[in-house]
Coordinates of C-alpha atoms and ligand atoms in Angstrom, one line a residue:
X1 CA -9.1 0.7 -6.9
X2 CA -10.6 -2.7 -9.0
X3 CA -14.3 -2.3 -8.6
X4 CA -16.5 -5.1 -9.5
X5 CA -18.9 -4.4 -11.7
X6 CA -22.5 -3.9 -10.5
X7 CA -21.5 -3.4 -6.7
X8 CA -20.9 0.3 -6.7
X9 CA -17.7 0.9 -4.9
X10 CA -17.2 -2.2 -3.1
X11 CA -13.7 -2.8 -3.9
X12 CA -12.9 -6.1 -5.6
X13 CA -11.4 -9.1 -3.6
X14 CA -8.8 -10.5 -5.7
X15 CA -7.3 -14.4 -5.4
X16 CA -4.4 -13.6 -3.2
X17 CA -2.2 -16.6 -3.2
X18 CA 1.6 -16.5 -1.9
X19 CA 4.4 -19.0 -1.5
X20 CA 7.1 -19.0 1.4
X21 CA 10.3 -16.9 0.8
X22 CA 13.1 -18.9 -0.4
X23 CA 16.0 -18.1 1.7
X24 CA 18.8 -16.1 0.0
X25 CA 22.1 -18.2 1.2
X26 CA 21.9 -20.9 -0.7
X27 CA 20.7 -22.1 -4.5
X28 CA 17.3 -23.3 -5.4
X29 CA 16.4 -26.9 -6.0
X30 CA 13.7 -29.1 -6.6
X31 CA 12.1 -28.0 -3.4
X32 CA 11.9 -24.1 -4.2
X33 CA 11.1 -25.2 -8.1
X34 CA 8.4 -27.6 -7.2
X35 CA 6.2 -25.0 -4.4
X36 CA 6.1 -22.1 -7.1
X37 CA 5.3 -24.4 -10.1
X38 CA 2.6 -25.6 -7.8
X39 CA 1.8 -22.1 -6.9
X40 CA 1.5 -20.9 -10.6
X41 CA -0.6 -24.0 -11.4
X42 CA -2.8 -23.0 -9.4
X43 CA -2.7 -19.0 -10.0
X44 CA -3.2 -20.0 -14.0
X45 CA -6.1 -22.2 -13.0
X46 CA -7.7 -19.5 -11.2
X47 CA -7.1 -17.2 -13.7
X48 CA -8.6 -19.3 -16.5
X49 CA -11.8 -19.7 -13.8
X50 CA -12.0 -15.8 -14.3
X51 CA -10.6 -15.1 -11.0
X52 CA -8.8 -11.3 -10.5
X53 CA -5.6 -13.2 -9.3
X54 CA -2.4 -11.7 -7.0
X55 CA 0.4 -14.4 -6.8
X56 CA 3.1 -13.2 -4.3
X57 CA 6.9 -15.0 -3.8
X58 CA 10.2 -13.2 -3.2
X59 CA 13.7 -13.6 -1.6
X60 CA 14.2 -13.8 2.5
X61 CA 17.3 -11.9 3.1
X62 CA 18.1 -11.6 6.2
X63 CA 19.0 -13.6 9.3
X64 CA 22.3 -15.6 10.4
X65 CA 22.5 -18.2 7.4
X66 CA 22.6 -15.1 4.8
X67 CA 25.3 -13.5 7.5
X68 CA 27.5 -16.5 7.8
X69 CA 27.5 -17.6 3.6
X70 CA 28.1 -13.6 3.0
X71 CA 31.3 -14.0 5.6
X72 CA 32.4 -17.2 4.0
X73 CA 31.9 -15.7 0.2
X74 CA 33.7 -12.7 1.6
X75 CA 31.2 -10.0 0.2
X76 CA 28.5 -7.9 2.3
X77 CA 25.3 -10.0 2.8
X78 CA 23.4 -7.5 0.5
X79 CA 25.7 -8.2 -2.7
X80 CA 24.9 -11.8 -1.7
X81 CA 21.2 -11.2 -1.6
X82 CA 21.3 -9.3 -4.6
X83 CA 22.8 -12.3 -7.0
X84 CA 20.8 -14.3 -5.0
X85 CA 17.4 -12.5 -6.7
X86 CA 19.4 -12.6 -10.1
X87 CA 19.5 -16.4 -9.6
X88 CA 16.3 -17.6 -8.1
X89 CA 14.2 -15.1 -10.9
X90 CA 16.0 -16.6 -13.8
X91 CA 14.9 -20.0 -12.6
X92 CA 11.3 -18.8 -12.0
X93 CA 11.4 -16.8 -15.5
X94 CA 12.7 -20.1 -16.6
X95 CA 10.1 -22.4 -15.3
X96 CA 7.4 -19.8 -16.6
X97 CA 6.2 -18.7 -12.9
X98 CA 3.9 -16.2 -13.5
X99 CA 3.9 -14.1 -10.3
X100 CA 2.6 -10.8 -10.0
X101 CA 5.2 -9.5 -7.3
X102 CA 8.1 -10.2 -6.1
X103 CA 9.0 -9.2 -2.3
X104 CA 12.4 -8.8 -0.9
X105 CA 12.6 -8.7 2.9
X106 CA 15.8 -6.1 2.1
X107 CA 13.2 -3.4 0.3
X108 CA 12.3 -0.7 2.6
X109 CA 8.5 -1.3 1.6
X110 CA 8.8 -4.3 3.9
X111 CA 11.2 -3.2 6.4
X112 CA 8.4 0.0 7.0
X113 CA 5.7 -2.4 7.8
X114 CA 7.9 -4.8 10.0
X115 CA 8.7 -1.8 12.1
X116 CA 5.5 -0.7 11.8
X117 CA 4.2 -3.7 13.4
X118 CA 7.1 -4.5 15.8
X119 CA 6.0 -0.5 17.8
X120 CA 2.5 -1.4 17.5
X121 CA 2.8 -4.7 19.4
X122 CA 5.6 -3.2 21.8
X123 CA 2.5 -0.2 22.9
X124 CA 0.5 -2.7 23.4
X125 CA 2.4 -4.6 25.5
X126 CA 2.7 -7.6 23.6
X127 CA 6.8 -7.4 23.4
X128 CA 8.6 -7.3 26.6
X129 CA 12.2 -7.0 27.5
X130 CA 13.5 -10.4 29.6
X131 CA 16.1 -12.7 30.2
X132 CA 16.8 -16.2 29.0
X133 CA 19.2 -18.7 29.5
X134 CA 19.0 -21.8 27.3
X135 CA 20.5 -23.5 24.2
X136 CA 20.2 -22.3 20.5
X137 CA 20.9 -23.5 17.7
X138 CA 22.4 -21.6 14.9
X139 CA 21.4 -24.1 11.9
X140 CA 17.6 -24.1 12.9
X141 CA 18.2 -19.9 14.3
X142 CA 16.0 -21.5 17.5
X143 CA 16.3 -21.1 20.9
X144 CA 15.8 -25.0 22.2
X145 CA 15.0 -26.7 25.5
X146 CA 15.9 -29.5 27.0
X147 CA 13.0 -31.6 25.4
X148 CA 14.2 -30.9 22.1
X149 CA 16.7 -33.6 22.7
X150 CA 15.9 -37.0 21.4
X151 CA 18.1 -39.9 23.5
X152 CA 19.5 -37.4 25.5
X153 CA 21.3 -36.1 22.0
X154 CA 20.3 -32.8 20.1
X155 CA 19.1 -34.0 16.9
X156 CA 21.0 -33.7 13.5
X157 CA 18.2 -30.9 12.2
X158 CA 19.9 -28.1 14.7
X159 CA 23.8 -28.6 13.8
X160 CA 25.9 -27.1 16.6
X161 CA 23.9 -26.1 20.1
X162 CA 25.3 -23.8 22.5
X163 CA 24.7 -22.3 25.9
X164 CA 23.8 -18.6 26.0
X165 CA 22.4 -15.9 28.4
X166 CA 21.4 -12.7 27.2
X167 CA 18.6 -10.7 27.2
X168 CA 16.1 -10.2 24.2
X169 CA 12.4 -9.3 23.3
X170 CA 9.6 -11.9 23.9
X171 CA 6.3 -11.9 22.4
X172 CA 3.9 -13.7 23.9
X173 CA 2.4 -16.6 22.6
X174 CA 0.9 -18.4 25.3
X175 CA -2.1 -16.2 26.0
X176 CA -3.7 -16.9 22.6
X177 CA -3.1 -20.7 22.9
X178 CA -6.4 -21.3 23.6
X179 CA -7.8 -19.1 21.2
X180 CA -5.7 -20.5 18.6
X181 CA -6.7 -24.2 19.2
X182 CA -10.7 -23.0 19.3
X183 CA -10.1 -21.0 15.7
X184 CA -9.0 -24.2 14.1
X185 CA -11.0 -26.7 16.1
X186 CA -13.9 -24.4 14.2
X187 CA -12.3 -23.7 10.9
X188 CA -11.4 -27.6 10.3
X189 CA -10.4 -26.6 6.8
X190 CA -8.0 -24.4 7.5
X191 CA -5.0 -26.1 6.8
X192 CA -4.7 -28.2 3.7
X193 CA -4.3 -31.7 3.4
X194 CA -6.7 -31.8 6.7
X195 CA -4.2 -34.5 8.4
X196 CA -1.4 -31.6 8.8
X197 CA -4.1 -29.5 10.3
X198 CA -4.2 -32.1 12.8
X199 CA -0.5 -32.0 13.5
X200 CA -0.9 -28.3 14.4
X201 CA -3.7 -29.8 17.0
X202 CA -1.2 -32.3 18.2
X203 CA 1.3 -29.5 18.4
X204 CA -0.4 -27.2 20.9
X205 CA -1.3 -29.7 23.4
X206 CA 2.0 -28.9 25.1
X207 CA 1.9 -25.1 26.4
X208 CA 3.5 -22.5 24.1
X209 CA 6.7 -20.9 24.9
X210 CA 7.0 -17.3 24.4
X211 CA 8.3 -16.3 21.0
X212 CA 12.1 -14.6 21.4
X213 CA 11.7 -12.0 18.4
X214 CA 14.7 -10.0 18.8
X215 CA 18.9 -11.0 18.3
X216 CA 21.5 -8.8 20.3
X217 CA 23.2 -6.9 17.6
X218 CA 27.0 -8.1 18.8
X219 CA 25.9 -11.3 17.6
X220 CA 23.6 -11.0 14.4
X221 CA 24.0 -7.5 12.7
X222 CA 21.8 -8.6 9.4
X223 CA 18.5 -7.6 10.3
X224 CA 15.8 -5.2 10.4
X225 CA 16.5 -2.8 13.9
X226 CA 14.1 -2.9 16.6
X227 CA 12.0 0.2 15.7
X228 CA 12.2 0.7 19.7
X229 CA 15.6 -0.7 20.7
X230 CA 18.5 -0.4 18.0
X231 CA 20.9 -2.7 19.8
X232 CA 18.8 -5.7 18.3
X233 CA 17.8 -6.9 15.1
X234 CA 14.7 -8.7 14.2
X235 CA 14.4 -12.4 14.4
X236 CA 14.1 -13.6 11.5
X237 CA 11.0 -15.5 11.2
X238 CA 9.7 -12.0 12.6
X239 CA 10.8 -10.5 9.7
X240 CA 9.7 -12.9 6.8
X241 CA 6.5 -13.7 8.0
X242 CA 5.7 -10.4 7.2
X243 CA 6.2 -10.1 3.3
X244 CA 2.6 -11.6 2.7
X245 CA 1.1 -8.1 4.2
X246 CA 3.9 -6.1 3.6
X247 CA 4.0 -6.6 -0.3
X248 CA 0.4 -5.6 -0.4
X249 CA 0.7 -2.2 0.9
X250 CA -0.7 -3.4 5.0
X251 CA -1.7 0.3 6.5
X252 CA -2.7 1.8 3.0
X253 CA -6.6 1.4 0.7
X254 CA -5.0 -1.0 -1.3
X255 CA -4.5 -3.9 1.4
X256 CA -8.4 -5.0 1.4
X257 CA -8.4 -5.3 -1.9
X258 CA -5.9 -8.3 -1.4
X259 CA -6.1 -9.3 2.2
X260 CA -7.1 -12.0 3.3
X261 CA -5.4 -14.0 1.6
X262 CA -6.6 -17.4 0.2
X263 CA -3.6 -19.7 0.2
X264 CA -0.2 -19.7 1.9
X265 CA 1.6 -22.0 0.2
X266 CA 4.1 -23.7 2.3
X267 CA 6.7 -26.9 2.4
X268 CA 5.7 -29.3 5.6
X269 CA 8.7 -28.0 7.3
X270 CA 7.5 -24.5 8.0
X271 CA 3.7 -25.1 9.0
X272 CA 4.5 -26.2 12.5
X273 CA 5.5 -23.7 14.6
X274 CA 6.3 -20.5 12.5
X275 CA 3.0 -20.4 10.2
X276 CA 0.1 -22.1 11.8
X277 CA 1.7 -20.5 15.3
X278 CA 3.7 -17.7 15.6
X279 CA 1.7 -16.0 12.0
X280 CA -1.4 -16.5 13.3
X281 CA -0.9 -15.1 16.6
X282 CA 0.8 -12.4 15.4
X283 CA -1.7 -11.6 13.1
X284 CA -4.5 -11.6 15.8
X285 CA -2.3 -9.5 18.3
X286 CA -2.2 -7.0 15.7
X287 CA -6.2 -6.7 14.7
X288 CA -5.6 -8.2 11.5
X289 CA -7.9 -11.1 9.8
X290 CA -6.6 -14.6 9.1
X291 CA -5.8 -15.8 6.3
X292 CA -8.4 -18.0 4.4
X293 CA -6.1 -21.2 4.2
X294 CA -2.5 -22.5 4.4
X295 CA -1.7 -25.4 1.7
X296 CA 0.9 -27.3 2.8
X297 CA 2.7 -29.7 0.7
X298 CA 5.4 -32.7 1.1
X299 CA 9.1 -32.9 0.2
X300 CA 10.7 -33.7 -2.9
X301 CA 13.1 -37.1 -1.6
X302 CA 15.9 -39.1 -3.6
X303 CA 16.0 -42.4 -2.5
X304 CA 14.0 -41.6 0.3
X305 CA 16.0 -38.9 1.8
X306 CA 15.2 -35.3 1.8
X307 CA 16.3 -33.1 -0.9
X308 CA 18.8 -30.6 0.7
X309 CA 21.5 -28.4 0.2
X310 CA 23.3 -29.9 3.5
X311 CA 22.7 -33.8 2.8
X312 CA 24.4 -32.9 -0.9
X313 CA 21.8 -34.5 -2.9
X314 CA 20.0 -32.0 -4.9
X315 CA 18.2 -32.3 -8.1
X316 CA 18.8 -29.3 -10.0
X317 CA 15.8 -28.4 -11.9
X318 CA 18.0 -26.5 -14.4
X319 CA 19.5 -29.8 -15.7
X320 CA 16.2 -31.0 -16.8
X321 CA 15.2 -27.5 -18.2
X322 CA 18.1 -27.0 -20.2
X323 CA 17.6 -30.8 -21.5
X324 CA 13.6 -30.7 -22.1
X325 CA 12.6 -27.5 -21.7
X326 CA 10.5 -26.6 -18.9
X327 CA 7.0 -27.8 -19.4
X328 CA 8.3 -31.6 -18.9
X329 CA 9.3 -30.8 -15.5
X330 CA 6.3 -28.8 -14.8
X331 CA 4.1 -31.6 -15.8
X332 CA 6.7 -34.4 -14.1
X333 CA 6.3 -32.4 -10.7
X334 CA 2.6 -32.0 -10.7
X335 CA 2.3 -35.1 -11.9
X336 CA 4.2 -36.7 -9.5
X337 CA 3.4 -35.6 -6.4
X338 CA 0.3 -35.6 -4.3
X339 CA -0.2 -32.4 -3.3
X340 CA 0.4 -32.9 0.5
X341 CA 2.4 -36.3 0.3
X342 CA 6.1 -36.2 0.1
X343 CA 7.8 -37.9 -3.5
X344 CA 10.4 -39.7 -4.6
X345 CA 12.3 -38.0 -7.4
X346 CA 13.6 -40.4 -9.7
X347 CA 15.5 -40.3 -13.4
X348 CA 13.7 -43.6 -14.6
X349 CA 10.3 -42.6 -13.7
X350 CA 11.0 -38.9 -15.5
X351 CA 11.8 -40.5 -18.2
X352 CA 9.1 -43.0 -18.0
X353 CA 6.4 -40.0 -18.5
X354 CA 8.1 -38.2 -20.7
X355 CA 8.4 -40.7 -23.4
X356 CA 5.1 -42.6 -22.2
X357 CA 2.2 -39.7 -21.2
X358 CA 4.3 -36.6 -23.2
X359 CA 5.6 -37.8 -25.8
X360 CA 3.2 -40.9 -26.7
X361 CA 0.0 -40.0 -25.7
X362 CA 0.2 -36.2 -27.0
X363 CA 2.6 -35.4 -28.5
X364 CA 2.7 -38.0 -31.5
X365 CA -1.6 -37.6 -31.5
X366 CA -0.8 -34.3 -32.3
X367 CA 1.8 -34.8 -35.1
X368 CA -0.6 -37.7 -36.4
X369 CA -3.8 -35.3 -36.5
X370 CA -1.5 -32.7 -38.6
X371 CA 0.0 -35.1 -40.4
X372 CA -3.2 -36.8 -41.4
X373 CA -5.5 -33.3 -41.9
X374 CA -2.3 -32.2 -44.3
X375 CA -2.8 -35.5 -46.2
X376 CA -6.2 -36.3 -46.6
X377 CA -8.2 -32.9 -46.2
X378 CA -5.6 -30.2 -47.6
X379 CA -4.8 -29.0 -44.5
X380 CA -8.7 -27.7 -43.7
X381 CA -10.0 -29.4 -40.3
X382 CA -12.9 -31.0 -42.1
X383 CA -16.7 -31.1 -40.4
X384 CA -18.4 -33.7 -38.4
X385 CA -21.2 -35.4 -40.1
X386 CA -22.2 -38.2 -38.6
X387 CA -22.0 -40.4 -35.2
X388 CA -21.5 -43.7 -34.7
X389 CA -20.9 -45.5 -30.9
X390 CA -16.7 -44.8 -31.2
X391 CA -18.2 -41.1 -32.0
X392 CA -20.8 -41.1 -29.2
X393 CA -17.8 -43.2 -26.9
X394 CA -15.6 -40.8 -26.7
X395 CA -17.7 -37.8 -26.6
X396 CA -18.7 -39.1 -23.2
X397 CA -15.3 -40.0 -22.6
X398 CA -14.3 -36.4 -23.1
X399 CA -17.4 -35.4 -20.7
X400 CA -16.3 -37.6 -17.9
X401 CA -12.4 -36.4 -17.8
X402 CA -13.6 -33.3 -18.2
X403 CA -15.5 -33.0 -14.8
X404 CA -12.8 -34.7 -13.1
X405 CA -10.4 -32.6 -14.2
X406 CA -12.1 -29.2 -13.0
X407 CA -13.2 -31.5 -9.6
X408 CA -9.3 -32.5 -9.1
X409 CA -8.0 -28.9 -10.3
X410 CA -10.2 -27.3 -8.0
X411 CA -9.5 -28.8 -5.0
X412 CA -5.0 -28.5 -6.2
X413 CA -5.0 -32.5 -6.7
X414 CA -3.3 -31.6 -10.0
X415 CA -1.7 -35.5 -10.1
X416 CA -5.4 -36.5 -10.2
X417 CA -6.6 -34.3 -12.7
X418 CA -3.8 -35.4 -15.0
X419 CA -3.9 -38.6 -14.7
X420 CA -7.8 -38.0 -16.1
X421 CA -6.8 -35.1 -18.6
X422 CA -4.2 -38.2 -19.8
X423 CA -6.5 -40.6 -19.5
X424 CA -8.7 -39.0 -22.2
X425 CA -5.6 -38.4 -24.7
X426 CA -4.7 -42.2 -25.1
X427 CA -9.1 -42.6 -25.5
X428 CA -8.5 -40.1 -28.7
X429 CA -5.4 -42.3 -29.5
X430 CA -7.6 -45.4 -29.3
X431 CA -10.2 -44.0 -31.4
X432 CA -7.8 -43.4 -33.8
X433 CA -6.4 -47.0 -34.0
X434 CA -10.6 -47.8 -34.3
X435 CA -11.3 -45.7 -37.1
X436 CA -8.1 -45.5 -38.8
X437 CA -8.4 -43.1 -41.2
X438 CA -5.0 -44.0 -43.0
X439 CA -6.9 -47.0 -44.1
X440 CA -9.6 -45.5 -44.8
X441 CA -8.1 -42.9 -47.0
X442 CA -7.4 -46.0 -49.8
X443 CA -11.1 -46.4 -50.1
X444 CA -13.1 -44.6 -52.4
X445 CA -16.4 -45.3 -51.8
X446 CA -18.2 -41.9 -50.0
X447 CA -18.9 -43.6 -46.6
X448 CA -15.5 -44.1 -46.0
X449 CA -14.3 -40.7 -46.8
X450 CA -17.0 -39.5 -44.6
X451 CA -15.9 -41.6 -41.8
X452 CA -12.4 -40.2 -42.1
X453 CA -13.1 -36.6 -42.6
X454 CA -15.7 -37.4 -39.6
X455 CA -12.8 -39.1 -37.3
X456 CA -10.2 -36.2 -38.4
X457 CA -13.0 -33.4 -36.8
X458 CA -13.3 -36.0 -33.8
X459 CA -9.5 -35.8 -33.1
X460 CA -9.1 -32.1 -33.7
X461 CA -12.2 -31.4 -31.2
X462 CA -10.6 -33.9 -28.7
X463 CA -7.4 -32.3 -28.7
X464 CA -8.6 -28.7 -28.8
X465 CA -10.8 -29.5 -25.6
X466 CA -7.9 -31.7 -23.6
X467 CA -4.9 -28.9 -24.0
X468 CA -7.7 -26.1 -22.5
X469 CA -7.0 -27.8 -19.4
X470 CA -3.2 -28.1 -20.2
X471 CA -2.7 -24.5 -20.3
X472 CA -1.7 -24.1 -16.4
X473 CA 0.2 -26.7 -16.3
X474 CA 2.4 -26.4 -19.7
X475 CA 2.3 -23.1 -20.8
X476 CA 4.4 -23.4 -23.4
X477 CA 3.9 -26.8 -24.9
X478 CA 0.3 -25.4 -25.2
X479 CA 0.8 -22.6 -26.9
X480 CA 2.8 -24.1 -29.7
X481 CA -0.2 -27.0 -29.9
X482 CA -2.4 -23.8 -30.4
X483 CA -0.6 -22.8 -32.6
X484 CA -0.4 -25.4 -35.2
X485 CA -3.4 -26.8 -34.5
X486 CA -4.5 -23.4 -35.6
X487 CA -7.0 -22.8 -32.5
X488 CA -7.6 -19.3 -32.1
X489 CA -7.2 -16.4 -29.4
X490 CA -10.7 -16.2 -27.9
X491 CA -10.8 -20.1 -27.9
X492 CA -8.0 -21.0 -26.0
X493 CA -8.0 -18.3 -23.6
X494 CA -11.6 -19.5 -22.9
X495 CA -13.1 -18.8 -19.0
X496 CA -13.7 -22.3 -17.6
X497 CA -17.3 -21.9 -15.9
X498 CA -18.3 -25.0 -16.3
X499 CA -17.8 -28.2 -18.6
X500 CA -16.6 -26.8 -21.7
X501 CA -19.0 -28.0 -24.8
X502 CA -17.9 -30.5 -27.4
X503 CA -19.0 -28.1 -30.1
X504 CA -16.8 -28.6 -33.2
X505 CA -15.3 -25.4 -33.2
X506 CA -12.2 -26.2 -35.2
X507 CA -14.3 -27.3 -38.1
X508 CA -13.0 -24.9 -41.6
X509 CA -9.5 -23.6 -39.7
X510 CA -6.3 -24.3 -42.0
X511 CA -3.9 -25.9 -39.4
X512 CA 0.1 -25.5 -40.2
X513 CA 2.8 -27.5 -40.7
X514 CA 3.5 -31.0 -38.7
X515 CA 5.8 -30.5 -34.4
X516 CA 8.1 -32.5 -32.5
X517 CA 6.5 -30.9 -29.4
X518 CA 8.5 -33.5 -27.0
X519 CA 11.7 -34.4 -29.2
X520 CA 13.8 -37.5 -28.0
X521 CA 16.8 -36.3 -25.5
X522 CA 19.8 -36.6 -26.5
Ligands
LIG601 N1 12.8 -18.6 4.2 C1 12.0 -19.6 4.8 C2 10.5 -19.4 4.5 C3 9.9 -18.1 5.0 S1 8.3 -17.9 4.5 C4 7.8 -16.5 5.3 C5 12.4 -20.9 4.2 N2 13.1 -20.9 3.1 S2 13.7 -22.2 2.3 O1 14.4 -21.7 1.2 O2 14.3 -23.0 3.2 O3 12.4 -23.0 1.8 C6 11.5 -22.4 0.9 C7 10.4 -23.4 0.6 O4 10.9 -24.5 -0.1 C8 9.7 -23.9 1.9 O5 8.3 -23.9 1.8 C9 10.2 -25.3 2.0 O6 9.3 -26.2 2.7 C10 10.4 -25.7 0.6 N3 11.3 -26.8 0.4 C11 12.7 -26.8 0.7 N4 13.1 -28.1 0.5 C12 12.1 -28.9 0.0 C13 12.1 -30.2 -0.5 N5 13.1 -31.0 -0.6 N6 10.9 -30.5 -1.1 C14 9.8 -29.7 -1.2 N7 9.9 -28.4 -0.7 C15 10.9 -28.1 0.2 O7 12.0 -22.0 4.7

């Protein structure tokens, strides 16, 4: 057990942040890449705010989709799900995602606790045996009525709908409707953006229908038994739900060190009804707190159409990884998108950052900085010695970004931080063109050479400061600045408490040789 220090043997509340399950029958796009880059943006910002942190994603395995793809491939569903997790990790190990665990809804760690839960609520008398006649659909795996329709027609979303009778579990939902609508009428924060919270208010005007939570085995035999009825499986939203408290050990010491957690990180599509709903009510059923917040953000469009495996119009992330590495498409994505709003992914607009923000505004600063310290001061990042109003300009320039940054960051508006953090880098690059030290370095009268070695410690400081707040969001692109700009271990891994101080602390370090940190594509 973590204790914290000075509070005896209170155990130690770590940032527990988690991300929905990707599903394991199909590959991972932009949509997948974007939520855990976002997720791990956020787990590295906590971690440089000197938060304990416990970042959570993983594979959902089972269910009719993973069934059907695992018929059509013509292997068992496990062997699918199994080169499924080869797939989705490389791409997360790829795009640096720097999770803690990684939960599979096949491991019997998981499949204990669903069971676990599933007899609990079934004592209780929360799960009940009926019979139901009705539609489903097999795309959406929802039973549908007749209000689903939209002009009379079913829409697109569900594919093929059929008639069915059989009989299957229920949980109920209803009884906690009004409960559920008081929680969040009092917790306005819950959900994040606000305005989706509100969608969950809209959503739960209409009376709840009770939650089906079981399939008959003779028509979906991939999934977790009934612990109390083997002829059916477990619905699947039943099943994944219930990663965020089964990879955390639920029913051993270990889960209040984690539990509640502090974000849910979810795509638009799943708040509404299976995580502000069914996981909530399921959760209180059971006796077991609510999470802290859900953080819901848009899609990833092209051309304003949703980014899907069905509609055939996916942006591979790998294509852009293999061609720029993966910091470039960590930054585009954050950059990009609102957290919240949907996006438009587009090949110009890439582009358009990478050669403007990336490559212009850092990384040729940085190669210039070298370039000029190697020239003019032997490679030795000289001292500061005076200040002048460019000095004093910028200085404040830094302070401003600076509190914008940690105000954006903190509140996961990573597109607004940027555009601040960015905003600062061309104010270096401008101070550059003010002072130009490559002109001054054909003088030789003293003033001159102090205003360059003065304006060389400026840029250094600048840049030193401005990649701090790269680090969650480029990982790699930061380390190789640190790295040749020579800024050491204990500064770069500093705890951001508050405003870090323009202090001069690269003044005297030899920096090394000259980097293309973002080199033209091909
Ligand atoms: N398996 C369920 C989640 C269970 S969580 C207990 C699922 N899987 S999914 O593979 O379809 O989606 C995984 C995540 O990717 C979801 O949060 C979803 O919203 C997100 N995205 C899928 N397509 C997306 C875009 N085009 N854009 C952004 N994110 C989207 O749902």
């Amino acid at each position: 057990m973590h204790c914290l220090e000075g509070f005896g043997d209170l155990p130690m509340k770590h940032f527990y942040i988690t991300t929905a399950i990707d599903y394991a029958n199909g590959a991972p796009h932009i949509g997948h890449a974007y939520e855990k880059i976002l997720t791990d943006a956020i787990a590295r910002y906590k971690r440089q705010r000197g938060e304990s942190v416990h970042f959570l994603t993983g594979l959902d395995e089972h269910g009719q989709k993973v069934q059907k793809s695992a018929i059509e491939q013509d292997i068992p569903p496990q062997e699918l799900c199994d080169r499924m997790a080869v797939v989705y990790k490389e791409l997360y190990a790829k795009l640096g995602i720097s999770y803690d665990d990684y939960i599979r809804t096949t491991e019997e760690r998981h499949k204990e606790v669903v069971r676990d839960l599933q007899q609990k609520l079934f004592d209780k008398g929360e799960i009940y045996l009926d019979e139901y006649k009705g539609y489903y659909s097999q795309r959406a795996e929802q039973f549908l009525q007749e209000k689903d329709k939209v002009d009379g027609k079913w829409p697109e979303l569900f594919g093929e709908v059929t008639e069915i009778t059989e009989s299957n579990y229920f949980f109920t939902l209803k009884k906690y409707q009004s409960w559920l609508i008081e929680f969040l009428e009092e917790n306005p924060d819950f959900v994040v953006p606000s305005f989706r919270q509100k969608q969950v208010l809209e959503f739960l005007k209409e009376e709840l229908n009770e939650l089906s939570i079981s399939r008959p085995k003779s028509r979906l035999e991939w999934g977790i038994p009934l612990p109390f009825d083997e002829e059916y499986v477990t619905y699947v939203w039943f099943d994944a739900l219930i990663n965020y408290i089964s990879a955390i050990g639920y029913g051993t010491e270990d889960f209040e060190e984690y539990w509640p957690v502090d974000y849910h990180v979810i795509g638009k599509d799943i708040l509404v009804p299976a995580h502000a709903i069914y996981w909530l009510i399921m959760l209180k059923a059971c006796d077991i707190p609510l999470p802290r917040h859900i953080l819901v953000h848009g899609f990833w469009l092209k051309s304003g159409e949703k980014v899907s495996k069905s509609l055939g119009n996916v942006v591979n992330p790998l294509d852009y990884i293999e061609q720029f590495g993966p910091d470039p498409f960590r930054y585009f994505v954050l950059r990009e998108m609102t957290v919240g709003q949907d996006a438009d992914f587009s090949h110009e607009r890439y582009m358009s950052r990478y050669s403007g923000e990336l490559s212009n505004d850092l990384g040729n600063l940085l190669s210039r900085v070298l370039n000029m310290t190697q020239r003019y001061t032997e490679g030795i990042i000289p001292e500061a010695t005076m200040e002048a109003e460019p000095e004093a300009t910028l200085k404040k320039e830094y302070n401003h970004a600076a509190a914008k940054v940690i105000e954006a960051f903190d509140a996961f508006q990573f597109s607004v931080g940027l555009d601040a953090l960015f905003t600062f880098f061309k104010a270096i690059n401008r101070y550059a063109e003010t002072r130009a030290p490559w002109k001054l370095a054909k003088s030789q009268a003293p003033e001159d050479r102090e205003l360059l070695t003065t304006s060389l410690a400026y840029m250094a400081e600048g840049i030193r400061l401005g990649v701090l707040f790269l680090r969650p969001i480029m990982p790699e692109i930061v380390k190789k600045v640190e790295a040749h700009l020579a800024i050491p271990e204990e500064l770069a891994t500093l705890i951001i408490k508050e405003t870090p101080v323009w202090e001069f602390k690269m003044t005297g370090r030899e920096v090394g040789e000259k980097v293309i940190l973002f080199p033209r594509p091909e």
